[in-house]
mmCIF file of C-alpha atoms in Angstrom:
data_model
loop_
_atom_site.group_PDB
_atom_site.id
_atom_site.type_symbol
_atom_site.label_atom_id
_atom_site.label_comp_id
_atom_site.label_asym_id
_atom_site.label_seq_id
_atom_site.Cartn_x
_atom_site.Cartn_y
_atom_site.Cartn_z
ATOM 1 C CA UNK E 1 -0.954 160.725 -77.566
ATOM 2 C CA UNK E 2 -0.385 164.344 -78.586
ATOM 3 C CA UNK E 3 -3.463 166.506 -79.212
ATOM 4 C CA UNK E 4 -2.829 169.959 -80.655
ATOM 5 C CA UNK E 5 -5.459 172.678 -80.247
ATOM 6 C CA UNK E 6 -5.446 175.479 -82.816
ATOM 7 C CA UNK E 7 -8.255 177.887 -82.021
ATOM 8 C CA UNK E 8 -7.519 180.243 -84.921
ATOM 9 C CA UNK E 9 -5.874 178.261 -87.746
ATOM 10 C CA UNK E 10 -4.990 179.715 -91.110
ATOM 11 C CA UNK E 11 -3.847 179.002 -94.604
ATOM 12 C CA UNK E 12 -0.332 180.425 -94.492
ATOM 13 C CA UNK E 13 0.571 182.098 -97.775
ATOM 14 C CA UNK E 14 4.301 182.797 -97.823
ATOM 15 C CA UNK E 15 5.585 185.011 -100.629
ATOM 16 C CA UNK E 16 9.238 185.685 -101.431
ATOM 17 C CA UNK E 17 10.205 189.075 -102.854
ATOM 18 C CA UNK E 18 13.389 191.075 -103.294
ATOM 19 C CA UNK E 19 13.280 194.259 -101.225
ATOM 20 C CA UNK E 20 9.884 195.462 -100.048
ATOM 21 C CA UNK E 21 8.840 198.728 -101.708
ATOM 22 C CA UNK E 22 6.360 200.431 -99.388
ATOM 23 C CA UNK E 23 3.691 202.118 -101.514
ATOM 24 C CA UNK E 24 5.223 200.737 -104.710
ATOM 25 C CA UNK E 25 5.130 197.645 -106.923
ATOM 26 C CA UNK E 26 6.448 194.393 -105.442
ATOM 27 C CA UNK E 27 6.906 191.393 -107.734
ATOM 28 C CA UNK E 28 6.485 188.023 -106.074
ATOM 29 C CA UNK E 29 9.215 185.509 -106.842
ATOM 30 C CA UNK E 30 7.666 182.468 -105.179
ATOM 31 C CA UNK E 31 4.440 181.508 -103.373
ATOM 32 C CA UNK E 32 4.091 178.654 -100.864
ATOM 33 C CA UNK E 33 0.781 177.601 -99.266
ATOM 34 C CA UNK E 34 0.648 175.661 -95.993
ATOM 35 C CA UNK E 35 -1.942 174.622 -93.449
ATOM 36 C CA UNK E 36 -0.958 176.843 -90.555
ATOM 37 C CA UNK E 37 -1.596 178.067 -87.047
ATOM 38 C CA UNK E 38 0.700 177.264 -84.137
ATOM 39 C CA UNK E 39 -0.959 174.020 -83.095
ATOM 40 C CA UNK E 40 -1.129 172.743 -86.658
ATOM 41 C CA UNK E 41 2.554 173.592 -87.088
ATOM 42 C CA UNK E 42 3.270 171.505 -83.993
ATOM 43 C CA UNK E 43 1.285 168.570 -85.401
ATOM 44 C CA UNK E 44 3.138 168.748 -88.700
ATOM 45 C CA UNK E 45 6.510 168.751 -86.972
ATOM 46 C CA UNK E 46 5.582 165.886 -84.643
ATOM 47 C CA UNK E 47 4.491 163.892 -87.698
ATOM 48 C CA UNK E 48 7.784 164.632 -89.482
ATOM 49 C CA UNK E 49 9.680 163.445 -86.402
ATOM 50 C CA UNK E 50 7.830 160.136 -86.577
ATOM 51 C CA UNK E 51 5.187 160.750 -83.939
ATOM 52 C CA UNK E 52 1.403 160.507 -83.996
ATOM 53 C CA UNK E 53 -0.838 163.484 -83.352
ATOM 54 C CA UNK E 54 -4.426 164.653 -83.720
ATOM 55 C CA UNK E 55 -5.126 168.259 -84.718
ATOM 56 C CA UNK E 56 -8.201 169.951 -83.262
ATOM 57 C CA UNK E 57 -9.669 173.434 -82.943
ATOM 58 C CA UNK E 58 -12.068 175.441 -85.096
ATOM 59 C CA UNK E 59 -12.376 175.513 -88.908
ATOM 60 C CA UNK E 60 -14.748 177.443 -91.151
ATOM 61 C CA UNK E 61 -15.759 177.670 -94.801
ATOM 62 C CA UNK E 62 -13.811 176.738 -97.904
ATOM 63 C CA UNK E 63 -10.473 177.618 -96.338
ATOM 64 C CA UNK E 64 -11.234 175.253 -93.474
ATOM 65 C CA UNK E 65 -12.001 172.468 -95.940
ATOM 66 C CA UNK E 66 -8.677 173.132 -97.674
ATOM 67 C CA UNK E 67 -6.840 172.839 -94.361
ATOM 68 C CA UNK E 68 -8.514 169.512 -93.612
ATOM 69 C CA UNK E 69 -7.469 168.232 -97.047
ATOM 70 C CA UNK E 70 -3.914 169.432 -96.446
ATOM 71 C CA UNK E 71 -3.764 167.726 -93.049
ATOM 72 C CA UNK E 72 -4.997 164.497 -94.605
ATOM 73 C CA UNK E 73 -2.232 164.746 -97.202
ATOM 74 C CA UNK E 74 0.297 165.167 -94.378
ATOM 75 C CA UNK E 75 -1.022 162.031 -92.691
ATOM 76 C CA UNK E 76 -2.449 163.932 -89.720
ATOM 77 C CA UNK E 77 -5.890 163.158 -88.316
ATOM 78 C CA UNK E 78 -8.105 166.257 -88.137
ATOM 79 C CA UNK E 79 -10.955 166.486 -85.633
ATOM 80 C CA UNK E 80 -12.150 170.109 -85.687
ATOM 81 C CA UNK E 81 -15.367 171.837 -84.686
ATOM 82 C CA UNK E 82 -16.825 173.561 -87.752
ATOM 83 C CA UNK E 83 -18.116 177.113 -87.334
ATOM 84 C CA UNK E 84 -19.684 179.757 -89.565
ATOM 85 C CA UNK E 85 -17.651 182.212 -91.594
ATOM 86 C CA UNK E 86 -14.268 181.632 -93.177
ATOM 87 C CA UNK E 87 -10.963 180.435 -91.747
ATOM 88 C CA UNK E 88 -8.368 183.141 -92.219
ATOM 89 C CA UNK E 89 -5.554 183.348 -94.747
ATOM 90 C CA UNK E 90 -2.335 184.883 -93.392
ATOM 91 C CA UNK E 91 0.287 186.329 -95.692
ATOM 92 C CA UNK E 92 3.956 186.294 -94.762
ATOM 93 C CA UNK E 93 6.149 188.505 -96.952
ATOM 94 C CA UNK E 94 9.764 187.340 -96.883
ATOM 95 C CA UNK E 95 12.426 189.704 -98.241
ATOM 96 C CA UNK E 96 15.765 188.522 -99.579
ATOM 97 C CA UNK E 97 17.520 189.931 -96.470
ATOM 98 C CA UNK E 98 15.388 187.702 -94.226
ATOM 99 C CA UNK E 99 12.963 190.371 -93.024
ATOM 100 C CA UNK E 100 9.452 188.959 -92.575
ATOM 101 C CA UNK E 101 6.282 191.077 -92.645
ATOM 102 C CA UNK E 102 3.103 189.280 -91.550
ATOM 103 C CA UNK E 103 -0.432 190.261 -92.570
ATOM 104 C CA UNK E 104 -2.876 188.228 -90.480
ATOM 105 C CA UNK E 105 -6.647 188.151 -90.955
ATOM 106 C CA UNK E 106 -8.897 188.058 -87.855
ATOM 107 C CA UNK E 107 -10.657 184.771 -88.604
ATOM 108 C CA UNK E 108 -14.282 183.754 -87.858
ATOM 109 C CA UNK E 109 -16.312 184.320 -84.701
ATOM 110 C CA UNK E 110 -17.016 181.387 -82.392
ATOM 111 C CA UNK E 111 -20.096 180.964 -80.178
ATOM 112 C CA UNK E 112 -20.231 179.750 -76.585
ATOM 113 C CA UNK E 113 -21.987 176.567 -77.748
ATOM 114 C CA UNK E 114 -19.200 175.826 -80.235
ATOM 115 C CA UNK E 115 -16.571 176.452 -77.575
ATOM 116 C CA UNK E 116 -18.323 174.019 -75.254
ATOM 117 C CA UNK E 117 -18.445 171.474 -78.093
ATOM 118 C CA UNK E 118 -14.671 171.707 -78.494
ATOM 119 C CA UNK E 119 -14.055 171.403 -74.752
ATOM 120 C CA UNK E 120 -16.237 168.278 -74.635
ATOM 121 C CA UNK E 121 -14.264 166.825 -77.545
ATOM 122 C CA UNK E 122 -10.985 167.462 -75.724
ATOM 123 C CA UNK E 123 -12.270 165.933 -72.484
ATOM 124 C CA UNK E 124 -13.150 162.769 -74.408
ATOM 125 C CA UNK E 125 -9.501 162.445 -75.500
ATOM 126 C CA UNK E 126 -8.040 163.237 -72.083
ATOM 127 C CA UNK E 127 -6.308 160.585 -70.000
ATOM 128 C CA UNK E 128 -2.954 160.058 -68.298
ATOM 129 C CA UNK E 129 -1.252 159.232 -71.615
ATOM 130 C CA UNK E 130 -2.401 162.409 -73.399
ATOM 131 C CA UNK E 131 -0.575 165.708 -73.823
ATOM 132 C CA UNK E 132 -2.553 168.711 -75.047
ATOM 133 C CA UNK E 133 -0.652 171.470 -76.844
ATOM 134 C CA UNK E 134 -2.556 174.757 -76.501
ATOM 135 C CA UNK E 135 -0.921 177.184 -78.890
ATOM 136 C CA UNK E 136 -1.503 180.530 -80.512
ATOM 137 C CA UNK E 137 -4.213 183.160 -80.610
ATOM 138 C CA UNK E 138 -7.958 182.715 -80.233
ATOM 139 C CA UNK E 139 -10.733 183.973 -82.546
ATOM 140 C CA UNK E 140 -13.461 186.460 -81.746
ATOM 141 C CA UNK E 141 -16.061 185.230 -79.288
ATOM 142 C CA UNK E 142 -13.673 183.268 -77.078
ATOM 143 C CA UNK E 143 -12.654 184.502 -73.626
ATOM 144 C CA UNK E 144 -8.970 184.946 -72.839
ATOM 145 C CA UNK E 145 -9.236 182.395 -70.030
ATOM 146 C CA UNK E 146 -9.976 179.549 -72.472
ATOM 147 C CA UNK E 147 -6.570 177.889 -72.033
ATOM 148 C CA UNK E 148 -7.019 177.966 -68.255
ATOM 149 C CA UNK E 149 -10.453 176.367 -68.603
ATOM 150 C CA UNK E 150 -9.193 173.649 -70.938
ATOM 151 C CA UNK E 151 -6.187 172.931 -68.733
ATOM 152 C CA UNK E 152 -8.381 172.499 -65.668
ATOM 153 C CA UNK E 153 -10.824 170.261 -67.557
ATOM 154 C CA UNK E 154 -8.194 167.883 -68.971
ATOM 155 C CA UNK E 155 -6.182 167.892 -65.729
ATOM 156 C CA UNK E 156 -9.283 166.460 -64.067
ATOM 157 C CA UNK E 157 -8.957 163.477 -66.424
ATOM 158 C CA UNK E 158 -5.231 163.049 -65.679
ATOM 159 C CA UNK E 159 -3.896 164.601 -68.895
ATOM 160 C CA UNK E 160 -0.901 166.941 -69.274
ATOM 161 C CA UNK E 161 -0.698 170.334 -71.002
ATOM 162 C CA UNK E 162 1.903 172.371 -72.883
ATOM 163 C CA UNK E 163 1.019 176.055 -73.385
ATOM 164 C CA UNK E 164 2.597 178.248 -76.067
ATOM 165 C CA UNK E 165 0.781 181.587 -75.922
ATOM 166 C CA UNK E 166 1.327 185.190 -74.932
ATOM 167 C CA UNK E 167 -0.383 188.091 -73.193
ATOM 168 C CA UNK E 168 -3.528 187.438 -71.200
ATOM 169 C CA UNK E 169 -3.886 183.948 -72.691
ATOM 170 C CA UNK E 170 -0.601 182.985 -71.038
ATOM 171 C CA UNK E 171 -1.358 184.823 -67.802
ATOM 172 C CA UNK E 172 -4.679 183.061 -67.328
ATOM 173 C CA UNK E 173 -3.357 179.666 -68.496
ATOM 174 C CA UNK E 174 -0.622 179.720 -65.851
ATOM 175 C CA UNK E 175 -3.307 179.965 -63.161
ATOM 176 C CA UNK E 176 -4.115 176.319 -63.952
ATOM 177 C CA UNK E 177 -0.417 175.284 -63.721
ATOM 178 C CA UNK E 178 0.213 173.457 -67.014
ATOM 179 C CA UNK E 179 3.065 170.949 -67.047
ATOM 180 C CA UNK E 180 5.074 172.823 -69.693
ATOM 181 C CA UNK E 181 5.241 176.359 -71.094
ATOM 182 C CA UNK E 182 7.298 177.716 -73.980
ATOM 183 C CA UNK E 183 7.528 181.507 -73.792
ATOM 184 C CA UNK E 184 10.006 183.434 -75.860
ATOM 185 C CA UNK E 185 12.307 186.099 -74.459
ATOM 186 C CA UNK E 186 9.824 188.974 -74.871
ATOM 187 C CA UNK E 187 6.811 186.981 -73.631
ATOM 188 C CA UNK E 188 8.609 186.051 -70.415
ATOM 189 C CA UNK E 189 9.581 189.681 -69.809
ATOM 190 C CA UNK E 190 6.014 190.785 -70.471
ATOM 191 C CA UNK E 191 4.543 188.211 -68.102
ATOM 192 C CA UNK E 192 6.724 189.401 -65.208
ATOM 193 C CA UNK E 193 6.370 193.104 -66.174
ATOM 194 C CA UNK E 194 10.144 193.338 -66.506
ATOM 195 C CA UNK E 195 11.254 196.952 -66.835
ATOM 196 C CA UNK E 196 14.252 196.373 -69.117
ATOM 197 C CA UNK E 197 15.633 193.805 -71.537
ATOM 198 C CA UNK E 198 16.627 190.815 -69.442
ATOM 199 C CA UNK E 199 20.069 189.289 -69.789
ATOM 200 C CA UNK E 200 20.665 185.542 -69.705
ATOM 201 C CA UNK E 201 21.015 185.363 -65.918
ATOM 202 C CA UNK E 202 17.813 187.338 -65.422
ATOM 203 C CA UNK E 203 15.927 185.147 -67.898
ATOM 204 C CA UNK E 204 17.011 182.092 -65.942
ATOM 205 C CA UNK E 205 15.729 183.705 -62.746
ATOM 206 C CA UNK E 206 12.400 184.571 -64.388
ATOM 207 C CA UNK E 207 12.035 181.051 -65.770
ATOM 208 C CA UNK E 208 12.764 179.589 -62.350
ATOM 209 C CA UNK E 209 9.994 181.757 -60.914
ATOM 210 C CA UNK E 210 7.620 179.840 -63.223
ATOM 211 C CA UNK E 211 8.939 176.605 -61.731
ATOM 212 C CA UNK E 212 8.224 178.005 -58.265
ATOM 213 C CA UNK E 213 4.591 178.385 -59.375
ATOM 214 C CA UNK E 214 4.429 174.643 -60.062
ATOM 215 C CA UNK E 215 5.295 174.519 -63.781
ATOM 216 C CA UNK E 216 7.299 171.393 -64.591
ATOM 217 C CA UNK E 217 9.281 172.762 -67.550
ATOM 218 C CA UNK E 218 9.851 176.285 -68.806
ATOM 219 C CA UNK E 219 11.495 176.377 -72.241
ATOM 220 C CA UNK E 220 12.523 179.937 -73.094
ATOM 221 C CA UNK E 221 13.365 180.508 -76.764
ATOM 222 C CA UNK E 222 15.809 183.357 -77.439
ATOM 223 C CA UNK E 223 15.999 183.446 -81.240
ATOM 224 C CA UNK E 224 19.572 183.313 -82.573
ATOM 225 C CA UNK E 225 20.844 183.452 -78.967
ATOM 226 C CA UNK E 226 19.557 179.934 -78.366
ATOM 227 C CA UNK E 227 17.240 178.719 -75.616
ATOM 228 C CA UNK E 228 16.890 177.815 -71.956
ATOM 229 C CA UNK E 229 15.327 174.554 -70.788
ATOM 230 C CA UNK E 230 14.484 174.839 -67.114
ATOM 231 C CA UNK E 231 13.157 171.800 -65.299
ATOM 232 C CA UNK E 232 12.732 171.133 -61.608
ATOM 233 C CA UNK E 233 15.634 168.689 -61.462
ATOM 234 C CA UNK E 234 17.868 169.800 -64.340
ATOM 235 C CA UNK E 235 18.328 173.036 -66.228
ATOM 236 C CA UNK E 236 20.151 173.609 -69.521
ATOM 237 C CA UNK E 237 21.280 176.476 -71.699
ATOM 238 C CA UNK E 238 21.994 176.019 -75.405
ATOM 239 C CA UNK E 239 23.490 178.501 -77.891
ATOM 240 C CA UNK E 240 21.747 178.960 -81.239
ATOM 241 C CA UNK E 241 22.917 176.889 -84.199
ATOM 242 C CA UNK E 242 24.416 178.500 -87.290
ATOM 243 C CA UNK E 243 22.193 177.802 -90.296
ATOM 244 C CA UNK E 244 21.175 179.561 -93.499
ATOM 245 C CA UNK E 245 17.926 181.274 -92.538
ATOM 246 C CA UNK E 246 15.014 181.596 -94.945
ATOM 247 C CA UNK E 247 12.325 182.645 -92.453
ATOM 248 C CA UNK E 248 12.103 182.466 -88.664
ATOM 249 C CA UNK E 249 8.329 181.854 -88.787
ATOM 250 C CA UNK E 250 7.526 178.535 -87.139
ATOM 251 C CA UNK E 251 10.800 178.072 -85.241
ATOM 252 C CA UNK E 252 9.099 178.370 -81.852
ATOM 253 C CA UNK E 253 6.362 175.961 -82.927
ATOM 254 C CA UNK E 254 9.033 173.456 -83.944
ATOM 255 C CA UNK E 255 10.610 173.664 -80.497
ATOM 256 C CA UNK E 256 7.227 173.102 -78.849
ATOM 257 C CA UNK E 257 6.727 170.077 -81.104
ATOM 258 C CA UNK E 258 10.072 168.622 -80.052
ATOM 259 C CA UNK E 259 9.170 168.998 -76.378
ATOM 260 C CA UNK E 260 5.794 167.350 -77.000
ATOM 261 C CA UNK E 261 7.430 164.506 -78.914
ATOM 262 C CA UNK E 262 9.982 164.045 -76.134
ATOM 263 C CA UNK E 263 7.170 163.917 -73.563
ATOM 264 C CA UNK E 264 5.376 161.273 -75.613
ATOM 265 C CA UNK E 265 8.566 159.216 -75.871
ATOM 266 C CA UNK E 266 9.242 159.640 -72.126
ATOM 267 C CA UNK E 267 12.663 161.141 -72.852
ATOM 268 C CA UNK E 268 14.855 162.896 -70.271
ATOM 269 C CA UNK E 269 15.030 166.692 -70.552
ATOM 270 C CA UNK E 270 18.519 166.642 -72.057
ATOM 271 C CA UNK E 271 17.367 164.610 -75.064
ATOM 272 C CA UNK E 272 14.195 166.650 -75.610
ATOM 273 C CA UNK E 273 16.123 169.913 -75.321
ATOM 274 C CA UNK E 274 18.689 168.781 -77.890
ATOM 275 C CA UNK E 275 15.927 167.830 -80.296
ATOM 276 C CA UNK E 276 14.238 171.176 -79.674
ATOM 277 C CA UNK E 277 17.369 173.066 -80.671
ATOM 278 C CA UNK E 278 17.896 170.993 -83.817
ATOM 279 C CA UNK E 279 14.269 171.120 -84.970
ATOM 280 C CA UNK E 280 13.869 174.866 -84.405
ATOM 281 C CA UNK E 281 17.121 175.551 -86.283
ATOM 282 C CA UNK E 282 15.949 173.337 -89.125
ATOM 283 C CA UNK E 283 12.595 175.116 -89.259
ATOM 284 C CA UNK E 284 14.165 178.465 -90.186
ATOM 285 C CA UNK E 285 15.758 176.911 -93.281
ATOM 286 C CA UNK E 286 12.529 175.647 -94.877
ATOM 287 C CA UNK E 287 10.213 177.361 -97.332
ATOM 288 C CA UNK E 288 6.867 178.563 -96.001
ATOM 289 C CA UNK E 289 6.017 177.120 -92.600
ATOM 290 C CA UNK E 290 7.043 173.570 -93.426
ATOM 291 C CA UNK E 291 8.806 171.478 -90.766
ATOM 292 C CA UNK E 292 12.365 170.332 -91.431
ATOM 293 C CA UNK E 293 12.916 166.803 -92.717
ATOM 294 C CA UNK E 294 14.056 164.273 -90.118
ATOM 295 C CA UNK E 295 17.350 163.848 -92.008
ATOM 296 C CA UNK E 296 18.132 167.555 -91.583
ATOM 297 C CA UNK E 297 17.276 167.367 -87.898
ATOM 298 C CA UNK E 298 19.644 164.433 -87.408
ATOM 299 C CA UNK E 299 22.496 166.420 -88.960
ATOM 300 C CA UNK E 300 21.748 169.489 -86.829
ATOM 301 C CA UNK E 301 21.679 167.372 -83.674
ATOM 302 C CA UNK E 302 25.425 166.897 -84.099
ATOM 303 C CA UNK E 303 25.908 170.653 -83.601
ATOM 304 C CA UNK E 304 23.819 171.037 -80.449
ATOM 305 C CA UNK E 305 25.741 171.991 -77.316
ATOM 306 C CA UNK E 306 23.919 171.852 -73.993
ATOM 307 C CA UNK E 307 25.404 173.443 -70.889
ATOM 308 C CA UNK E 308 23.928 172.393 -67.551
ATOM 309 C CA UNK E 309 22.973 175.333 -65.372
ATOM 310 C CA UNK E 310 23.944 174.901 -61.767
ATOM 311 C CA UNK E 311 24.290 178.457 -60.438
ATOM 312 C CA UNK E 312 20.625 179.044 -59.529
#
């Protein structure tokens, strides 16, 4: 079972324009609304791949009710803790040249009692056949060690964890040694306080340092340059696929979803990594933050080239 945890979900409002005129009039050509937030994006992609997932986290107000209705329409079970205030709406402005400007609201505040309610809910789901995906930012009122706390709690019940976060959330989460992490290029550099832009060889070395800490899989997304999939037994590098890009928003979430789906199917790393490359490439071609259709993913899988890394 795959449980996604979205602490700070949102209604994603994606608008397409021509060229952004700062301080001037911008006419919107198209508007797309999606239930969003990194964990929810993972759930949607897992569902599109044919998997089963439960979406959890915090929801508030009318926007939260809209998200629950959207998830129901996607065929995804929602089991959120409801809090006061209003779930945020995030606007993503996509220019015709592919540039994306994001305007994200802060979201509601969450109390300690509500946080404890969510943790108890997650513990009730936790067992050896459960993977928790902890992804994205957290709202006001929640400590930055929340992913560490959750990881320790569900580990005690035998569950596994995939973390997709940055900054202090990632730093503290790694203290609990989750099974999988999915940092991007910049997040990995930031975590290790790297003084310059790392090249491919250096990224591999940094990823392997995560393995030395006990992490089972470090998947490092590198945008159009591709990705690294570093496991204890096997390690792979994959170049990016050539696709017509609409927006890069959600590509990393799609890769995390593929890894979660592969875990649930008990796939070897090579198969999960290939799916991750195809799904993330497909995600950049869709409107809004929608996942790619399974048919598109199957076509993109034919283009994936994995190279085993042996020189580490």
